[in-house]
Coordinates of C-alpha atoms in Angstrom, one line a residue:
Chain A
M1 CA 141.3 -104.7 110.9
T2 CA 143.0 -106.4 113.8
D3 CA 140.7 -108.4 116.1
L4 CA 140.8 -106.6 119.4
S5 CA 137.8 -108.2 121.0
N6 CA 139.9 -110.7 123.0
A7 CA 142.7 -108.3 123.9
P8 CA 143.2 -107.5 127.6
D9 CA 142.1 -104.1 128.8
A10 CA 145.6 -102.8 129.3
A11 CA 146.7 -103.9 125.9
L12 CA 143.8 -102.1 124.4
L13 CA 144.6 -99.0 126.3
V14 CA 148.2 -99.0 125.0
A15 CA 146.8 -99.6 121.5
Y16 CA 144.6 -96.6 121.9
A17 CA 147.5 -94.5 123.1
N18 CA 149.4 -95.5 120.0
G19 CA 146.6 -94.2 117.8
D20 CA 144.7 -97.4 117.1
P21 CA 141.3 -96.2 115.8
D22 CA 139.3 -99.3 117.0
A23 CA 140.7 -99.7 120.5
A24 CA 138.5 -97.0 122.1
T25 CA 135.3 -98.6 120.7
V26 CA 136.2 -102.0 122.1
L27 CA 137.2 -100.6 125.5
T28 CA 134.1 -98.4 125.7
R29 CA 131.7 -101.3 124.9
R30 CA 133.5 -103.4 127.5
L31 CA 134.0 -100.9 130.3
L32 CA 131.2 -98.3 130.1
P33 CA 128.4 -100.6 131.3
K34 CA 130.4 -101.5 134.4
V35 CA 131.3 -97.9 135.0
L36 CA 127.8 -96.6 134.5
G37 CA 126.4 -99.5 136.7
Q38 CA 128.7 -98.6 139.6
A39 CA 127.8 -94.9 139.3
T40 CA 124.1 -95.6 139.1
R41 CA 124.1 -97.9 142.0
M42 CA 126.0 -95.4 144.2
L43 CA 124.1 -92.3 143.1
N44 CA 120.6 -93.6 142.2
D45 CA 120.4 -90.8 139.7
R46 CA 120.7 -91.7 136.0
A47 CA 121.8 -88.2 134.8
E48 CA 124.4 -87.8 137.5
A49 CA 125.6 -91.4 136.9
E50 CA 126.0 -90.7 133.2
D51 CA 128.1 -87.6 134.0
V52 CA 130.3 -89.6 136.3
A53 CA 130.7 -92.4 133.8
Q54 CA 131.7 -90.0 131.0
E55 CA 134.1 -88.2 133.4
A56 CA 135.7 -91.5 134.4
M57 CA 136.2 -92.5 130.8
I58 CA 137.7 -89.2 130.0
R59 CA 140.2 -89.7 132.8
L60 CA 141.0 -93.2 131.3
W61 CA 141.6 -91.7 127.9
K62 CA 143.9 -89.1 129.3
V63 CA 145.9 -91.5 131.4
A64 CA 146.4 -93.9 128.5
P65 CA 149.7 -92.5 127.2
D66 CA 151.3 -93.0 130.7
W67 CA 149.7 -96.3 131.4
R68 CA 152.1 -99.0 132.6
Q69 CA 150.6 -102.4 132.0
D70 CA 152.3 -104.0 135.0
E71 CA 151.1 -101.4 137.6
A72 CA 147.4 -101.9 137.9
K73 CA 144.4 -103.5 136.3
V74 CA 142.3 -101.1 134.3
S75 CA 139.1 -102.3 136.0
T76 CA 140.6 -101.7 139.4
W77 CA 141.7 -98.2 138.5
L78 CA 138.2 -97.4 137.1
Y79 CA 136.4 -98.7 140.2
R80 CA 138.6 -96.3 142.3
V81 CA 137.9 -93.3 140.0
V82 CA 134.2 -93.9 139.9
A83 CA 134.0 -94.5 143.7
N84 CA 135.8 -91.2 144.3
L85 CA 133.7 -89.2 141.8
C86 CA 130.5 -90.6 143.3
T87 CA 131.7 -89.9 146.8
D88 CA 132.3 -86.3 145.9
R89 CA 128.8 -86.0 144.5
L90 CA 127.2 -87.7 147.5
R91 CA 129.1 -85.3 149.8
K92 CA 127.6 -82.3 148.0
R93 CA 124.2 -83.9 148.0
R94 CA 124.2 -84.4 151.8
G95 CA 121.2 -82.8 153.4
N96 CA 119.9 -81.4 150.2
V97 CA 117.6 -84.2 149.2
G98 CA 115.2 -86.1 151.4
L99 CA 113.0 -89.1 150.9
D100 CA 109.9 -86.7 150.9
Q101 CA 111.2 -84.9 147.9
I102 CA 111.7 -88.2 145.9
A103 CA 108.2 -89.3 147.0
E104 CA 106.8 -86.0 145.6
V105 CA 108.5 -86.6 142.3
D106 CA 107.3 -90.2 142.0
D107 CA 103.7 -89.3 143.1
G108 CA 103.1 -88.1 139.6
N109 CA 104.1 -91.4 138.1
P110 CA 101.3 -93.9 137.6
S111 CA 103.5 -97.0 138.0
A112 CA 102.5 -99.7 140.3
A113 CA 102.7 -99.1 144.0
R114 CA 105.1 -101.9 144.5
E115 CA 107.5 -100.5 141.9
L116 CA 107.3 -97.1 143.6
Q117 CA 108.0 -98.7 147.0
S118 CA 111.0 -100.4 145.5
K119 CA 112.4 -97.1 144.2
R120 CA 111.9 -95.5 147.5
R121 CA 113.7 -98.3 149.3
V122 CA 116.6 -98.1 147.0
F123 CA 116.7 -94.3 147.3
A124 CA 116.6 -94.5 151.1
L125 CA 119.6 -96.9 151.0
K126 CA 121.6 -94.5 148.7
Y127 CA 120.5 -91.6 150.8
A128 CA 121.7 -93.3 154.0
L129 CA 124.9 -94.3 152.2
A130 CA 125.6 -90.6 151.5
Q131 CA 125.4 -89.9 155.2
L132 CA 128.3 -92.2 156.0
P133 CA 132.0 -91.2 156.2
E134 CA 133.5 -91.4 152.7
R135 CA 135.7 -94.4 153.2
Q136 CA 132.9 -96.4 154.8
A137 CA 130.5 -95.5 152.0
Q138 CA 133.0 -96.6 149.4
A139 CA 133.8 -99.9 151.1
V140 CA 130.1 -100.7 151.6
A141 CA 129.2 -99.8 148.1
L142 CA 132.0 -101.9 146.6
R143 CA 131.2 -104.8 148.8
H144 CA 127.4 -104.9 148.8
L145 CA 126.4 -103.0 145.6
E146 CA 129.2 -104.2 143.3
G147 CA 129.7 -107.6 144.9
L148 CA 133.5 -107.4 145.0
S149 CA 135.6 -109.4 147.4
N150 CA 137.4 -107.9 150.3
P151 CA 140.9 -108.4 148.7
E152 CA 139.6 -106.7 145.6
I153 CA 138.3 -103.7 147.6
A154 CA 141.6 -103.6 149.5
E155 CA 143.4 -103.2 146.2
I156 CA 141.0 -100.6 144.9
M157 CA 141.1 -98.5 148.2
D158 CA 144.8 -99.2 148.8
I159 CA 144.2 -100.5 152.3
T160 CA 144.5 -103.8 154.1
V161 CA 141.8 -106.5 154.0
T162 CA 141.3 -106.0 157.7
A163 CA 140.7 -102.3 157.2
V164 CA 138.1 -103.2 154.6
E165 CA 136.3 -105.5 157.0
N166 CA 136.3 -102.9 159.7
L167 CA 135.0 -100.2 157.3
T168 CA 132.2 -102.4 155.9
A169 CA 131.1 -103.6 159.4
R170 CA 131.0 -100.0 160.8
G171 CA 129.2 -98.8 157.6
K172 CA 126.5 -101.5 157.8
R173 CA 125.9 -100.7 161.5
S174 CA 125.5 -97.0 160.7
L175 CA 123.2 -97.8 157.8
I176 CA 120.9 -99.9 160.0
V177 CA 120.7 -97.0 162.5
L178 CA 119.9 -94.5 159.7
L179 CA 117.3 -96.7 158.0
A180 CA 115.7 -97.9 161.2
E181 CA 113.7 -94.6 161.5
Q182 CA 112.2 -95.2 158.1
K183 CA 111.3 -98.9 158.4
A184 CA 107.5 -98.2 158.4
E185 CA 107.8 -95.6 155.7
L186 CA 109.7 -98.1 153.5
G187 CA 107.1 -100.8 154.1
F188 CA 109.3 -103.2 156.0
E189 CA 107.1 -103.6 159.0
D190 CA 104.2 -105.0 157.0
D191 CA 106.3 -106.5 154.2
T192 CA 107.8 -109.9 154.4
T193 CA 110.3 -109.5 151.6
Chain B
M1 CA 121.7 -104.8 166.1
T2 CA 119.0 -107.4 165.5
Q3 CA 118.7 -110.1 162.8
P4 CA 115.7 -108.5 161.1
D5 CA 117.7 -105.3 160.7
D6 CA 120.5 -107.3 158.9
Q7 CA 117.8 -108.8 156.7
L8 CA 116.4 -105.4 156.0
L9 CA 119.7 -104.2 154.8
A10 CA 120.4 -107.3 152.8
S11 CA 117.0 -106.9 151.1
L12 CA 117.8 -103.3 150.2
F13 CA 121.2 -104.3 148.8
D14 CA 119.5 -106.9 146.7
E15 CA 117.0 -104.4 145.3
A16 CA 119.8 -101.9 144.5
R17 CA 121.9 -104.6 142.8
S18 CA 119.0 -105.7 140.6
E19 CA 118.9 -102.3 138.8
N20 CA 119.5 -102.9 135.1
V21 CA 121.9 -100.4 133.7
E22 CA 122.7 -100.1 130.0
P23 CA 124.5 -97.1 128.5
S24 CA 122.3 -95.1 126.2
D25 CA 123.3 -94.5 122.6
D26 CA 123.8 -90.8 123.5
L27 CA 126.2 -91.7 126.3
L28 CA 128.1 -94.1 124.0
T29 CA 128.4 -91.4 121.4
R30 CA 129.7 -88.8 123.9
V31 CA 132.3 -91.2 125.3
L32 CA 133.6 -92.2 121.9
A33 CA 133.8 -88.5 120.9
D34 CA 135.8 -87.8 124.0
A35 CA 138.0 -90.8 123.2
D36 CA 138.6 -89.4 119.7
E37 CA 139.4 -85.9 121.1
C38 CA 141.8 -87.2 123.8
Q39 CA 143.6 -89.8 121.6
P40 CA 147.2 -89.0 120.8
K41 CA 147.3 -88.4 117.1
A42 CA 149.5 -90.5 114.9
S43 CA 151.8 -87.6 114.0
S44 CA 152.4 -86.7 117.6
V45 CA 153.0 -90.4 118.5
S46 CA 155.6 -90.8 115.7
A47 CA 157.1 -87.4 116.6
A48 CA 157.7 -88.5 120.1
K49 CA 159.2 -91.8 118.9
A50 CA 161.4 -90.0 116.4
S51 CA 162.7 -87.4 118.8
F52 CA 166.2 -89.0 118.9
W53 CA 166.5 -88.8 115.1
D54 CA 165.2 -85.3 115.1
R55 CA 167.9 -84.3 117.6
L56 CA 170.5 -86.2 115.6
L57 CA 169.5 -84.5 112.3
S58 CA 169.3 -81.1 113.8
G59 CA 172.9 -81.6 115.0
V60 CA 174.2 -82.0 111.4
G61 CA 172.0 -79.3 109.9
G62 CA 168.8 -81.2 109.2
W63 CA 167.6 -83.1 106.1
P64 CA 169.3 -80.8 103.5
A65 CA 172.7 -81.4 105.1
L66 CA 172.0 -85.1 105.4
S67 CA 171.1 -85.3 101.7
G68 CA 174.5 -83.7 100.8
V69 CA 176.3 -86.2 103.0
T70 CA 174.4 -89.0 101.4
A71 CA 175.2 -87.8 97.9
A72 CA 178.9 -87.6 98.8
G73 CA 178.8 -91.1 100.2
V74 CA 177.2 -92.5 97.1
A75 CA 179.7 -90.7 94.9
G76 CA 182.6 -92.0 97.0
L77 CA 181.4 -95.5 96.8
W78 CA 181.0 -95.3 93.0
I79 CA 184.5 -93.9 92.6
G80 CA 185.9 -96.6 94.9
L81 CA 184.3 -99.4 92.9
T82 CA 185.1 -98.0 89.4
P83 CA 188.1 -95.7 89.7
P84 CA 188.8 -93.9 86.4
D85 CA 192.3 -94.5 84.9
V86 CA 193.4 -91.0 85.8
V87 CA 192.8 -91.7 89.5
D88 CA 194.9 -94.9 89.3
D89 CA 197.7 -93.0 87.6
W90 CA 197.5 -90.2 90.2
V91 CA 197.6 -92.7 93.1
A92 CA 200.5 -94.5 91.6
N93 CA 202.5 -91.3 91.2
A94 CA 201.7 -90.0 94.6
M95 CA 201.9 -93.1 96.7
G96 CA 203.9 -95.6 94.6
N97 CA 202.9 -99.0 93.3
T98 CA 201.3 -101.5 95.7
T99 CA 202.7 -105.0 96.5
S100 CA 200.8 -107.9 98.1
V101 CA 202.7 -110.0 100.6
S102 CA 201.3 -113.2 102.2
F103 CA 202.4 -113.7 105.9
V104 CA 200.2 -116.6 106.8
D105 CA 199.4 -118.9 103.9
D106 CA 196.9 -121.1 105.6
F107 CA 195.0 -118.4 107.5
A108 CA 192.1 -118.2 105.0
G109 CA 190.5 -114.8 104.7
F110 CA 193.4 -112.9 106.4
D111 CA 196.2 -113.9 104.2
E112 CA 197.1 -110.7 102.4
V113 CA 198.4 -107.5 103.7
T114 CA 199.0 -104.5 101.4
L115 CA 202.2 -102.6 101.8
D116 CA 203.5 -99.5 100.1
G117 CA 206.1 -100.4 97.5

């Protein structure tokens, strides 16, 4: 068997399209954790994140025969696909789920109060993120949840670096306004994190 | 916007980033099953690559016609290499004897031209 473990993503994708039986396994083990992580951080819902991750990977398999190695990085392409799939789901979720509902679900969980508070904070952030305009939400998530650089985000979103800076700045301002009302509820007034 | 608000947001981002996410075995299995289902099969890949030859072959009547052409070629080559006496006699009667004439003695490799006698 050919050692594919060090092959670049694009080369593996071409090998997959040419019928190599091992390329998909190597690509999946390499890319799926990143894809699932991005979806989970954006959606804060494991089941939904797994659905998004599976859908993103299906799109990758389907695009493989037409992939041109010199056009884009596979990881960049996947970031874009996952961001778009998550944004669609966040849009549908808007207004349907509130912090109270999550609190009720977690009330039945005997975990420590601190862990519960952490979950509620993260959920509050994702919930607020879902209220932002799509492009702002994407830029903020890629910058502050995925830790990507502005040039990387510019490539993923197909916009200029300046536009990325504007989107993230506006997005953060909006998030602060949205979260300000919940500061006490999230334990930030008596918590010196 | 105040500094504490920025810190609040930074703290929330830190908490969100710290989530540990590993794909479950079930998800891995589903993704690999999708990959297998979506993968172009070897036959379709080679068919796509051989489409030129398919078109070429169909133009001459497919493989059966090509096997006939091949057989004729092999037979012709064999006859050319080992002509039976009757063929030599027939050629001599029909076209006359052949004579070799050298035009350029020191032009190695191109020094003979066959003319009808």
